PDB file of C-alpha atoms in Angstrom:
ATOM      1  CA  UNK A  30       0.308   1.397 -20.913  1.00 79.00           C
ATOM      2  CA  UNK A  31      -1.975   2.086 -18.290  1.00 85.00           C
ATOM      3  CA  UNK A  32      -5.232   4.329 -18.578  1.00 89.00           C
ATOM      4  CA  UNK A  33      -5.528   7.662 -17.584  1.00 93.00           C
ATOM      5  CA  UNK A  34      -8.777   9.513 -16.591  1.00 93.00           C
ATOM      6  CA  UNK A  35     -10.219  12.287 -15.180  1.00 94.00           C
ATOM      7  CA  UNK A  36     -13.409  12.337 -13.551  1.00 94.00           C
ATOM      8  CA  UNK A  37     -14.956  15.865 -14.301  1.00 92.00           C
ATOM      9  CA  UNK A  38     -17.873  15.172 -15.805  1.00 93.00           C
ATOM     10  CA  UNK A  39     -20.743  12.641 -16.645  1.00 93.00           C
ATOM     11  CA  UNK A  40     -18.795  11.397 -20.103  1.00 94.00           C
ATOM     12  CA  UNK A  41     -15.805  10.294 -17.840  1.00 93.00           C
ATOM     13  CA  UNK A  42     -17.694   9.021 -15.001  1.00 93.00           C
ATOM     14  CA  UNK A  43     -19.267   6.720 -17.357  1.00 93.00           C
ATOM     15  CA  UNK A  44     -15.980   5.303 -18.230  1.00 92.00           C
ATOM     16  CA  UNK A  45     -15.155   5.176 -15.167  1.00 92.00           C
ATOM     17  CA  UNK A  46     -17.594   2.826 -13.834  1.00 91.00           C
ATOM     18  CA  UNK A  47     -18.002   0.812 -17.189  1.00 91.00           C
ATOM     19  CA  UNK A  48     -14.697  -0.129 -16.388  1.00 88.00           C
ATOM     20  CA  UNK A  49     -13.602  -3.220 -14.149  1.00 88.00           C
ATOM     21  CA  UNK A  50      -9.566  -2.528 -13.843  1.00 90.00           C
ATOM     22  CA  UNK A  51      -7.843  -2.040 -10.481  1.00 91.00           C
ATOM     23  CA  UNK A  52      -7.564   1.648 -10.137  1.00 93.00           C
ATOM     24  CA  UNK A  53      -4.979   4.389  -8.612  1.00 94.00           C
ATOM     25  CA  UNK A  54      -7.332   7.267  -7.711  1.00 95.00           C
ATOM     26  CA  UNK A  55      -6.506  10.885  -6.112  1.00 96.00           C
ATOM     27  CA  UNK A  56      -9.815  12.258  -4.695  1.00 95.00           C
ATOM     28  CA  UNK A  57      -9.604  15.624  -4.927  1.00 95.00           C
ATOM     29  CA  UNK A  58     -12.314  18.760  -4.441  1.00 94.00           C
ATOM     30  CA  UNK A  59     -12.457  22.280  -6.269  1.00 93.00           C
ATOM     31  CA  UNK A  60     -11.092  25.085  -3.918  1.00 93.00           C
ATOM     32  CA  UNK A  61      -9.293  22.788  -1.556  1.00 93.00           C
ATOM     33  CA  UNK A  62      -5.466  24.071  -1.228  1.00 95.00           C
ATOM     34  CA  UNK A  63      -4.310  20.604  -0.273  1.00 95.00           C
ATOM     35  CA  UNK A  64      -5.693  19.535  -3.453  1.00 95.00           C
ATOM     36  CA  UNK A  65      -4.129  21.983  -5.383  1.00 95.00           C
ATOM     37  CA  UNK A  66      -1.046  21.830  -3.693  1.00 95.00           C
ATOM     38  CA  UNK A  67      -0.906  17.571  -4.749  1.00 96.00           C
ATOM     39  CA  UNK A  68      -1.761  18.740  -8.359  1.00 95.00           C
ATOM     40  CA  UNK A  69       1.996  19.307  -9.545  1.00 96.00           C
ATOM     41  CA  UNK A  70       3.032  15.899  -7.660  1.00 96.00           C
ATOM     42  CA  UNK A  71       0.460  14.007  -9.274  1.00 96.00           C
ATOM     43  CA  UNK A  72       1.846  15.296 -12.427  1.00 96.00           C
ATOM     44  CA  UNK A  73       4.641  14.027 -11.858  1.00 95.00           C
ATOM     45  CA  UNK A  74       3.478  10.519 -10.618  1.00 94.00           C
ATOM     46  CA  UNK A  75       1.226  10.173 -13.520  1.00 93.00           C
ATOM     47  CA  UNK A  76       4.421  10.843 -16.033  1.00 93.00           C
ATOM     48  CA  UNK A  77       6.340   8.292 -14.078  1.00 92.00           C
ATOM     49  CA  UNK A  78       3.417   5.464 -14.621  1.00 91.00           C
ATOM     50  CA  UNK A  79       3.475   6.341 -18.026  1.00 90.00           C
ATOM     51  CA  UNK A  80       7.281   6.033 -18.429  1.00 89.00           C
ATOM     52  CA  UNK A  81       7.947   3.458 -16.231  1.00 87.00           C
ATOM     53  CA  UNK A  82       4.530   1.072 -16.445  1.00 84.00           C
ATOM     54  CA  UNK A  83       3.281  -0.925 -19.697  1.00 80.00           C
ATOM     55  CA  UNK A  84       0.475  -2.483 -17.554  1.00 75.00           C
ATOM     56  CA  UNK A  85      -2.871  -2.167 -19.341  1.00 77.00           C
ATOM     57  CA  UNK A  86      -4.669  -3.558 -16.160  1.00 85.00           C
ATOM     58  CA  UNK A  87      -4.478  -0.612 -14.378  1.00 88.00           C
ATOM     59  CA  UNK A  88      -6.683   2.975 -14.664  1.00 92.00           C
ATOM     60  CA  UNK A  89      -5.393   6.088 -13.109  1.00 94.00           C
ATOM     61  CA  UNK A  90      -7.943   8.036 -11.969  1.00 95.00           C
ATOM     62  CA  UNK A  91      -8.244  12.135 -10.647  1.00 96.00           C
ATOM     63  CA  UNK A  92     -11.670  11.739  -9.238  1.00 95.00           C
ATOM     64  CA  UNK A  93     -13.905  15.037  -8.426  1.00 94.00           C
ATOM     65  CA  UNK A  94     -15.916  15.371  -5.430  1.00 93.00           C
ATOM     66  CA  UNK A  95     -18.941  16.619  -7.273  1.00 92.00           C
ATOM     67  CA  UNK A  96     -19.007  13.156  -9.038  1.00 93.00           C
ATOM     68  CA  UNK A  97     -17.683  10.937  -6.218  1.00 90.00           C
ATOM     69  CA  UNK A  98     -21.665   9.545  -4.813  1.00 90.00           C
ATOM     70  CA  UNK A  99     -22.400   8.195  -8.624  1.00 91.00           C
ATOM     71  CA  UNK A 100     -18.706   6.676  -8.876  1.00 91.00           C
ATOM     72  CA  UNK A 101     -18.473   2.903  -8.451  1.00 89.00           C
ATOM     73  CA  UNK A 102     -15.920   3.459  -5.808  1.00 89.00           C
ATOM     74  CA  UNK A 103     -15.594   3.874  -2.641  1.00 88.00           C
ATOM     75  CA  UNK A 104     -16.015   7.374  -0.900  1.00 84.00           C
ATOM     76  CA  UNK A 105     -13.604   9.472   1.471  1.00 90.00           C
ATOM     77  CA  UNK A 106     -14.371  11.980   4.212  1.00 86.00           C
ATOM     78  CA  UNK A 107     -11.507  13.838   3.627  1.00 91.00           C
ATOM     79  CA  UNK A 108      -9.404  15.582   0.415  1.00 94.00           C
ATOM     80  CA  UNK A 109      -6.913  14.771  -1.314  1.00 95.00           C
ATOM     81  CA  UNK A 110      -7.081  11.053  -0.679  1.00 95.00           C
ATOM     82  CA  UNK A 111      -4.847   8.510  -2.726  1.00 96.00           C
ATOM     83  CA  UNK A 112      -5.713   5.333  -2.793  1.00 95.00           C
ATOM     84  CA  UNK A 113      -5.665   2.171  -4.639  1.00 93.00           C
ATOM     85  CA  UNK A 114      -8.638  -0.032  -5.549  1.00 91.00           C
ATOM     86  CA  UNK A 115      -7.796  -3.855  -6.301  1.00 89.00           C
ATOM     87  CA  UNK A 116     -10.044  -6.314  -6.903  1.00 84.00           C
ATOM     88  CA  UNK A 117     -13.030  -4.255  -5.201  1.00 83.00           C
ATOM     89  CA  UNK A 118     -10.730  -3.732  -2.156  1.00 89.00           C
ATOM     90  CA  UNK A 119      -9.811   0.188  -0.914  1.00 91.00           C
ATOM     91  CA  UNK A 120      -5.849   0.357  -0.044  1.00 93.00           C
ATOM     92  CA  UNK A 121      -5.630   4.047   1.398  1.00 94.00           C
ATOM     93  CA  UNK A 122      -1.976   5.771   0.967  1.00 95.00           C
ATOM     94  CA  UNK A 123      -1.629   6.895   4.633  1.00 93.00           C
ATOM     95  CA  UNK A 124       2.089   8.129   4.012  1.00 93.00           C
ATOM     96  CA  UNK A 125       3.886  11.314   2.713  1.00 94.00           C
ATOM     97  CA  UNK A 126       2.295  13.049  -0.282  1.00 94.00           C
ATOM     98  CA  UNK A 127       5.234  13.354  -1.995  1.00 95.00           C
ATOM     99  CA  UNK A 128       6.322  11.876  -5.361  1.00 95.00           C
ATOM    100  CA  UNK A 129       8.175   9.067  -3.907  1.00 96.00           C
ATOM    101  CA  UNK A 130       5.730   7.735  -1.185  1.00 96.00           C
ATOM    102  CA  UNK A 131       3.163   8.050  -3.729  1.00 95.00           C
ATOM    103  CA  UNK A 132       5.179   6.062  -6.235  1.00 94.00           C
ATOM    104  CA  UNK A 133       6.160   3.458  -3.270  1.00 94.00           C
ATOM    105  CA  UNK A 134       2.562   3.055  -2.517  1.00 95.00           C
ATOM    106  CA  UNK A 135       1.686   1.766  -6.054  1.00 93.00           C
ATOM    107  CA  UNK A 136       4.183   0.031  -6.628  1.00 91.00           C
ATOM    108  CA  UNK A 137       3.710  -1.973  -3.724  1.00 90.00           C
ATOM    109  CA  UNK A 138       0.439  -2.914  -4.446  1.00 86.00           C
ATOM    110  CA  UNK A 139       0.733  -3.080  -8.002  1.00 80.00           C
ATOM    111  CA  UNK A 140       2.884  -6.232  -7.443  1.00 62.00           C
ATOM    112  CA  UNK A 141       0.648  -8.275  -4.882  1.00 50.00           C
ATOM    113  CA  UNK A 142      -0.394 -10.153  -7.618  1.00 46.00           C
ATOM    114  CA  UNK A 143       2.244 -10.574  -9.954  1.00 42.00           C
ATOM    115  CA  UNK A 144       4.558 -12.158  -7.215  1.00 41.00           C
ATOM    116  CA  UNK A 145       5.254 -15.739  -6.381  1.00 43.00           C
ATOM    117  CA  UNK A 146       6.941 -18.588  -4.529  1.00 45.00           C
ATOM    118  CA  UNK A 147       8.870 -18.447  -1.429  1.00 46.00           C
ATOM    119  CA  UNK A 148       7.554 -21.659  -0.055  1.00 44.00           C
ATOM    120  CA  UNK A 149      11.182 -22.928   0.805  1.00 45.00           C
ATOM    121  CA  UNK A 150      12.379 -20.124   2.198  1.00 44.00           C
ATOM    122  CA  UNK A 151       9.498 -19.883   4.734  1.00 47.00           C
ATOM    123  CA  UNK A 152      10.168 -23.291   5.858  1.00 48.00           C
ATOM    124  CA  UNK A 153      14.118 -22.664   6.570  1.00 48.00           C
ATOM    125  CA  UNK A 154      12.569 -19.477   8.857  1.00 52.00           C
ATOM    126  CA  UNK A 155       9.920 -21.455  10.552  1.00 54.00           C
ATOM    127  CA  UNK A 156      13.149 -23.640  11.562  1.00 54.00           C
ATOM    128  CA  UNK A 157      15.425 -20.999  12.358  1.00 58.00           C
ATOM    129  CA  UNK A 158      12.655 -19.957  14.430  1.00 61.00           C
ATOM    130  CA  UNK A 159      12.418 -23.361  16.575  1.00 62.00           C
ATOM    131  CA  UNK A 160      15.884 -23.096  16.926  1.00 63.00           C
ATOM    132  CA  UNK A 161      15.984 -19.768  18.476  1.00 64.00           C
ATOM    133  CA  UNK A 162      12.794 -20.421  20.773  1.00 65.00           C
ATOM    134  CA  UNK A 163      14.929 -23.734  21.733  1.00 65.00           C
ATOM    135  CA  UNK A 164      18.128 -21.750  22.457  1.00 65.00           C
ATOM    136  CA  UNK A 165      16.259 -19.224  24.237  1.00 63.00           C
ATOM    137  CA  UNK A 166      14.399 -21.870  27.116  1.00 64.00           C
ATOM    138  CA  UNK A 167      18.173 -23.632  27.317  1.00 63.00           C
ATOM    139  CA  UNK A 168      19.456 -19.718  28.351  1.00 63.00           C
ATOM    140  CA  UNK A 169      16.579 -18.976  30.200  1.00 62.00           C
ATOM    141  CA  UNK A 170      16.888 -21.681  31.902  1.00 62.00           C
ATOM    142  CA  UNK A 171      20.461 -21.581  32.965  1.00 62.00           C
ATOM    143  CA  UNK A 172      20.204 -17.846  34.256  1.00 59.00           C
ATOM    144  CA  UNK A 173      17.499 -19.163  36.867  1.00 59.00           C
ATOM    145  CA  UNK A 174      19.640 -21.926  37.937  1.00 60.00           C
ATOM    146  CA  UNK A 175      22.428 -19.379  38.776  1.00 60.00           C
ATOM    147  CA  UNK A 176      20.302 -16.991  40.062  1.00 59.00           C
ATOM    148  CA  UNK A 177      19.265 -19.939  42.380  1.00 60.00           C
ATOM    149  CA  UNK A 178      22.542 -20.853  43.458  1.00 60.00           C
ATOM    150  CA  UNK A 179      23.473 -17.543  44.265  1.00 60.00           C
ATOM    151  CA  UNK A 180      20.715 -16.502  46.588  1.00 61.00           C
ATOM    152  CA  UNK A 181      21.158 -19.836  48.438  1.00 63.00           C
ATOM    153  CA  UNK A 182      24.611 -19.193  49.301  1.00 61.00           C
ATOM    154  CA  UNK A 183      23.465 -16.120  50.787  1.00 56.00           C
TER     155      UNK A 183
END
């Protein structure tokens, strides 16, 4: 099961940059009303990791402004961000912040890694696409023909 943590004082913030795990982490700053309008959706993201996720590889993180210049992540102009942190790369969540998107958003790049092969089926596209390009000229080529034909008669 993933880790939860939130980033409100010097304890967590420790943990937080002992730690080496790709990360999910909602920036967030006291007194914002963006921020605390995101608070019940995160909720509910965080309880649909839990259920739904048995990676250990993974932190989620509510990060505090106050403590964002010590973290050992990147930082963001503007709150609440979402974003996810893999192998030292930031992935910002430009989309909706709504349960859904959010949950989209991980789950997309929670599987980067895991997923494999495809080599054959990339070759039968890079042929369908010769074919098409071929096709296309042979059309191309005919219209201008016609076209030729027609303003000679003229």
């Amino acid at each position: 099961m993933p880790e939860f943590l939130h980033v409100n004082s010097e304890d967590t913030l420790k943990k937080l940059n002992s730690n080496k795990k790709d990360k999910l982490i909602k920036y967030y700053m006291d007194g914002c009303s963006h921020c605390d309008d995101l608070e019940p959706i995160w909720k509910l993201v965080e309880s649909r990791i839990k259920k739904d996720h048995d990676d250990s590889n993974i932190i989620i993180v509510q990060l505090n402004a106050n403590f964002m210049e010590n973290a050992d992540v990147p930082n963001v102009e503007g709150f609440p961000t979402i974003s996810m942190i893999k192998g030292g790369k930031k992935i910002e969540h430009k989309g909706a912040r709504t349960e859904e998107a959010i949950m989209d958003f991980f789950n997309k790049h929670n599987l980067l890694t895991t997923q494999s092969g495809g080599g054959k089926h990339r070759r039968k596209t890079k042929k369908k696409t010769k074919r098409r390009t071929k096709r296309r000229t042979k059309r191309r080529t005919k219209c201008r023909t016609k076209r030729k034909h027609k303003r000679s008669k003229k």
